[in-house]
């Protein structure tokens, strides 16, 4: 379960999930989500379009993905899988541990 963040009465409660991707070769990477409903995605604090699948054009380096989850609209948990995008030279991996 995600922690619940109540910003104000004017905004629905949200949960926040964050991960990092290390990109060794830039290009398009693909994220498979169990559902895009109720999600807002930020890549390095910049809003990105969420769809199924979600395609991101990333440069080499470490990128932070932040998912804001509208807990009033979304009943399912969040599952996100990194996959190769067709015809893309991108190479990326999920950063684990510190």
Short mmCIF file of N, CA and C in Angstrom, two decimals:
data_model
loop_
_atom_site.label_atom_id
_atom_site.label_comp_id
_atom_site.label_asym_id
_atom_site.label_seq_id
_atom_site.Cartn_x
_atom_site.Cartn_y
_atom_site.Cartn_z
N UNK A 1 0.84 -1.18 0.00
CA UNK A 1 0.00 0.00 0.00
C UNK A 1 0.88 1.24 0.00
N UNK A 2 0.44 2.22 -0.74
CA UNK A 2 1.18 3.48 -0.82
C UNK A 2 0.76 4.42 0.30
N UNK A 3 1.69 5.21 0.79
CA UNK A 3 1.29 6.23 1.75
C UNK A 3 0.34 7.22 1.08
N UNK A 4 -0.58 7.72 1.84
CA UNK A 4 -1.59 8.65 1.34
C UNK A 4 -1.15 10.07 1.67
N UNK A 5 -1.21 10.95 0.66
CA UNK A 5 -0.85 12.35 0.82
C UNK A 5 -2.08 13.19 0.54
N UNK A 6 -2.58 13.86 1.57
CA UNK A 6 -3.72 14.76 1.41
C UNK A 6 -3.19 16.19 1.33
N UNK A 7 -3.24 16.77 0.12
CA UNK A 7 -2.70 18.11 -0.10
C UNK A 7 -3.66 19.17 0.42
N UNK A 8 -4.91 19.07 0.03
CA UNK A 8 -5.94 20.00 0.50
C UNK A 8 -7.30 19.41 0.16
N UNK A 9 -8.34 20.06 0.60
CA UNK A 9 -9.70 19.60 0.28
C UNK A 9 -10.02 19.72 -1.20
N UNK A 10 -9.30 20.60 -1.91
CA UNK A 10 -9.56 20.84 -3.33
C UNK A 10 -8.90 19.82 -4.25
N UNK A 11 -8.00 19.01 -3.71
CA UNK A 11 -7.29 18.03 -4.51
C UNK A 11 -7.54 16.63 -3.95
N UNK A 12 -7.64 15.63 -4.86
CA UNK A 12 -7.84 14.27 -4.37
C UNK A 12 -6.57 13.77 -3.69
N UNK A 13 -6.71 12.79 -2.80
CA UNK A 13 -5.52 12.21 -2.15
C UNK A 13 -4.66 11.51 -3.19
N UNK A 14 -3.35 11.60 -3.04
CA UNK A 14 -2.43 10.96 -3.97
C UNK A 14 -1.44 10.08 -3.23
N UNK A 15 -0.90 9.13 -3.94
CA UNK A 15 0.23 8.34 -3.49
C UNK A 15 1.38 8.63 -4.43
N UNK A 16 2.58 8.51 -3.95
CA UNK A 16 3.76 8.79 -4.76
C UNK A 16 4.64 7.53 -4.82
N UNK A 17 5.04 7.16 -6.02
CA UNK A 17 5.98 6.06 -6.22
C UNK A 17 7.11 6.59 -7.10
N UNK A 18 8.33 6.22 -6.76
CA UNK A 18 9.48 6.77 -7.47
C UNK A 18 10.49 5.67 -7.73
N UNK A 19 11.15 5.77 -8.89
CA UNK A 19 12.24 4.87 -9.22
C UNK A 19 13.22 5.62 -10.10
N UNK A 20 14.38 5.01 -10.33
CA UNK A 20 15.37 5.62 -11.21
C UNK A 20 15.76 4.63 -12.30
N UNK A 21 16.00 5.19 -13.49
CA UNK A 21 16.51 4.41 -14.61
C UNK A 21 17.89 4.93 -14.96
N UNK A 22 18.82 4.01 -15.15
CA UNK A 22 20.14 4.38 -15.63
C UNK A 22 20.19 4.03 -17.12
N UNK A 23 20.38 5.04 -17.94
CA UNK A 23 20.40 4.87 -19.38
C UNK A 23 21.84 4.94 -19.86
N UNK A 24 22.34 3.84 -20.44
CA UNK A 24 23.72 3.83 -20.93
C UNK A 24 23.79 4.27 -22.39
N UNK A 25 22.75 3.96 -23.16
CA UNK A 25 22.64 4.40 -24.55
C UNK A 25 21.28 5.06 -24.70
N UNK A 26 21.27 6.31 -25.13
CA UNK A 26 20.01 7.07 -25.23
C UNK A 26 19.10 6.55 -26.32
N UNK A 27 17.84 6.91 -26.20
CA UNK A 27 16.82 6.52 -27.17
C UNK A 27 15.49 6.31 -26.48
N UNK A 28 14.60 5.63 -27.17
CA UNK A 28 13.26 5.39 -26.65
C UNK A 28 13.24 4.13 -25.79
N UNK A 29 12.72 4.27 -24.57
CA UNK A 29 12.49 3.12 -23.71
C UNK A 29 10.98 2.96 -23.52
N UNK A 30 10.58 1.75 -23.23
CA UNK A 30 9.16 1.45 -23.10
C UNK A 30 8.85 0.99 -21.68
N UNK A 31 7.77 1.53 -21.13
CA UNK A 31 7.26 1.10 -19.83
C UNK A 31 5.91 0.44 -20.04
N UNK A 32 5.76 -0.78 -19.51
CA UNK A 32 4.45 -1.44 -19.50
C UNK A 32 3.86 -1.21 -18.12
N UNK A 33 2.67 -0.62 -18.09
CA UNK A 33 1.95 -0.37 -16.84
C UNK A 33 0.74 -1.28 -16.78
N UNK A 34 0.35 -1.67 -15.56
CA UNK A 34 -0.87 -2.48 -15.46
C UNK A 34 -2.10 -1.65 -15.81
N UNK A 35 -2.01 -0.33 -15.69
CA UNK A 35 -3.08 0.58 -16.08
C UNK A 35 -2.53 2.00 -16.03
N UNK A 36 -2.97 2.85 -16.95
CA UNK A 36 -2.57 4.26 -16.95
C UNK A 36 -3.57 5.12 -16.19
N UNK A 37 -4.70 4.55 -15.81
CA UNK A 37 -5.76 5.32 -15.16
C UNK A 37 -5.29 5.90 -13.82
N UNK A 38 -5.55 7.19 -13.64
CA UNK A 38 -5.24 7.85 -12.38
C UNK A 38 -3.77 8.12 -12.16
N UNK A 39 -2.95 8.00 -13.21
CA UNK A 39 -1.51 8.22 -13.06
C UNK A 39 -1.07 9.53 -13.71
N UNK A 40 -0.15 10.19 -13.06
CA UNK A 40 0.59 11.30 -13.64
C UNK A 40 2.05 10.93 -13.50
N UNK A 41 2.81 11.12 -14.57
CA UNK A 41 4.22 10.75 -14.57
C UNK A 41 5.09 11.97 -14.76
N UNK A 42 6.15 12.05 -13.97
CA UNK A 42 7.16 13.09 -14.12
C UNK A 42 8.50 12.40 -14.36
N UNK A 43 9.21 12.83 -15.39
CA UNK A 43 10.55 12.34 -15.67
C UNK A 43 11.50 13.48 -15.35
N UNK A 44 12.32 13.29 -14.32
CA UNK A 44 13.21 14.36 -13.85
C UNK A 44 12.42 15.64 -13.58
N UNK A 45 11.26 15.50 -12.94
CA UNK A 45 10.36 16.60 -12.54
C UNK A 45 9.66 17.28 -13.71
N UNK A 46 9.72 16.70 -14.92
CA UNK A 46 9.03 17.25 -16.09
C UNK A 46 7.87 16.32 -16.42
N UNK A 47 6.64 16.86 -16.56
CA UNK A 47 5.49 16.00 -16.87
C UNK A 47 5.70 15.23 -18.17
N UNK A 48 5.27 13.96 -18.17
CA UNK A 48 5.35 13.11 -19.35
C UNK A 48 4.00 12.45 -19.57
N UNK A 49 3.69 12.15 -20.82
CA UNK A 49 2.42 11.51 -21.14
C UNK A 49 2.43 10.06 -20.67
N UNK A 50 1.32 9.65 -20.07
CA UNK A 50 1.17 8.27 -19.61
C UNK A 50 0.16 7.58 -20.51
N UNK A 51 0.56 6.44 -21.07
CA UNK A 51 -0.33 5.64 -21.89
C UNK A 51 0.10 4.18 -21.72
N UNK A 52 -0.55 3.29 -22.42
CA UNK A 52 -0.15 1.89 -22.35
C UNK A 52 0.16 1.40 -23.75
N UNK A 53 1.42 1.18 -24.09
CA UNK A 53 2.59 1.40 -23.25
C UNK A 53 3.01 2.87 -23.23
N UNK A 54 3.87 3.21 -22.30
CA UNK A 54 4.43 4.55 -22.21
C UNK A 54 5.82 4.53 -22.83
N UNK A 55 6.03 5.41 -23.81
CA UNK A 55 7.32 5.51 -24.48
C UNK A 55 8.01 6.79 -24.04
N UNK A 56 9.27 6.67 -23.63
CA UNK A 56 10.04 7.83 -23.16
C UNK A 56 11.33 7.91 -23.95
N UNK A 57 11.65 9.09 -24.45
CA UNK A 57 12.91 9.31 -25.14
C UNK A 57 13.89 9.86 -24.11
N UNK A 58 14.87 9.05 -23.73
CA UNK A 58 15.78 9.41 -22.65
C UNK A 58 17.22 9.50 -23.13
N UNK A 59 17.92 10.49 -22.63
CA UNK A 59 19.34 10.66 -22.91
C UNK A 59 20.14 9.80 -21.94
N UNK A 60 21.42 9.56 -22.22
CA UNK A 60 22.24 8.80 -21.29
C UNK A 60 22.31 9.49 -19.92
N UNK A 61 22.36 8.69 -18.88
CA UNK A 61 22.43 9.21 -17.51
C UNK A 61 21.37 8.58 -16.65
N UNK A 62 21.27 9.06 -15.43
CA UNK A 62 20.27 8.56 -14.48
C UNK A 62 19.05 9.48 -14.51
N UNK A 63 17.88 8.90 -14.65
CA UNK A 63 16.62 9.64 -14.71
C UNK A 63 15.70 9.17 -13.60
N UNK A 64 15.04 10.11 -12.94
CA UNK A 64 14.10 9.79 -11.87
C UNK A 64 12.68 9.83 -12.44
N UNK A 65 11.96 8.72 -12.25
CA UNK A 65 10.55 8.63 -12.64
C UNK A 65 9.72 8.74 -11.38
N UNK A 66 8.80 9.69 -11.36
CA UNK A 66 7.91 9.88 -10.22
C UNK A 66 6.48 9.70 -10.70
N UNK A 67 5.78 8.76 -10.10
CA UNK A 67 4.37 8.52 -10.42
C UNK A 67 3.52 9.11 -9.31
N UNK A 68 2.61 10.03 -9.66
CA UNK A 68 1.60 10.52 -8.73
C UNK A 68 0.33 9.73 -9.03
N UNK A 69 -0.20 9.08 -8.01
CA UNK A 69 -1.32 8.16 -8.18
C UNK A 69 -2.55 8.75 -7.51
N UNK A 70 -3.57 9.03 -8.31
CA UNK A 70 -4.83 9.57 -7.80
C UNK A 70 -5.56 8.43 -7.09
N UNK A 71 -5.50 8.42 -5.76
CA UNK A 71 -6.07 7.32 -4.99
C UNK A 71 -7.60 7.28 -5.03
N UNK A 72 -8.23 8.39 -5.42
CA UNK A 72 -9.69 8.40 -5.54
C UNK A 72 -10.13 7.72 -6.84
N UNK A 73 -9.29 7.73 -7.87
CA UNK A 73 -9.64 7.15 -9.17
C UNK A 73 -9.06 5.76 -9.39
N UNK A 74 -7.95 5.46 -8.75
CA UNK A 74 -7.24 4.21 -9.04
C UNK A 74 -7.40 3.23 -7.89
N UNK A 75 -7.91 2.07 -8.20
CA UNK A 75 -8.11 1.03 -7.19
C UNK A 75 -7.00 -0.01 -7.23
N UNK A 76 -6.37 -0.20 -8.40
CA UNK A 76 -5.30 -1.19 -8.53
C UNK A 76 -3.99 -0.59 -8.06
N UNK A 77 -3.09 -1.45 -7.61
CA UNK A 77 -1.74 -1.01 -7.30
C UNK A 77 -1.02 -0.63 -8.59
N UNK A 78 0.21 -0.22 -8.47
CA UNK A 78 0.99 0.17 -9.63
C UNK A 78 2.03 -0.91 -9.93
N UNK A 79 2.01 -1.39 -11.17
CA UNK A 79 3.04 -2.31 -11.65
C UNK A 79 3.63 -1.68 -12.91
N UNK A 80 4.93 -1.55 -12.94
CA UNK A 80 5.63 -0.93 -14.06
C UNK A 80 6.79 -1.83 -14.46
N UNK A 81 6.85 -2.20 -15.73
CA UNK A 81 7.92 -3.05 -16.24
C UNK A 81 8.66 -2.31 -17.34
N UNK A 82 9.98 -2.38 -17.31
CA UNK A 82 10.84 -1.78 -18.32
C UNK A 82 11.02 -2.79 -19.45
N UNK A 83 10.84 -2.34 -20.70
CA UNK A 83 10.97 -3.24 -21.85
C UNK A 83 11.73 -2.53 -22.97
N UNK A 84 12.26 -3.33 -23.89
CA UNK A 84 12.92 -2.76 -25.06
C UNK A 84 11.86 -2.22 -26.02
N UNK A 85 12.12 -1.04 -26.57
CA UNK A 85 11.24 -0.46 -27.59
C UNK A 85 11.75 -0.91 -28.96
N UNK A 86 10.84 -1.25 -29.84
CA UNK A 86 11.22 -1.71 -31.18
C UNK A 86 12.06 -0.67 -31.91
N UNK A 87 13.11 -1.12 -32.55
CA UNK A 87 13.98 -0.28 -33.37
C UNK A 87 14.66 0.85 -32.61
N UNK A 88 14.79 0.73 -31.31
CA UNK A 88 15.45 1.76 -30.51
C UNK A 88 16.80 1.24 -30.03
N UNK A 89 17.82 2.09 -30.10
CA UNK A 89 19.14 1.68 -29.61
C UNK A 89 19.27 1.79 -28.09
N UNK A 90 18.24 2.31 -27.43
CA UNK A 90 18.32 2.60 -25.99
C UNK A 90 18.66 1.36 -25.17
N UNK A 91 19.48 1.58 -24.17
CA UNK A 91 19.80 0.56 -23.18
C UNK A 91 19.62 1.20 -21.83
N UNK A 92 18.74 0.60 -21.03
CA UNK A 92 18.43 1.17 -19.70
C UNK A 92 18.23 0.03 -18.71
N UNK A 93 18.43 0.38 -17.45
CA UNK A 93 18.18 -0.59 -16.37
C UNK A 93 17.63 0.18 -15.19
N UNK A 94 16.89 -0.53 -14.36
CA UNK A 94 16.35 0.06 -13.13
C UNK A 94 17.47 0.09 -12.10
N UNK A 95 17.64 1.23 -11.46
CA UNK A 95 18.66 1.37 -10.42
C UNK A 95 18.09 0.77 -9.14
N UNK A 96 18.85 -0.14 -8.55
CA UNK A 96 18.42 -0.77 -7.30
C UNK A 96 19.50 -0.56 -6.23
N UNK A 97 19.05 -0.36 -5.01
CA UNK A 97 19.99 -0.21 -3.88
C UNK A 97 20.84 1.04 -3.99
N UNK A 98 21.51 1.35 -2.91
CA UNK A 98 22.41 2.50 -2.87
C UNK A 98 23.66 2.10 -2.13
#
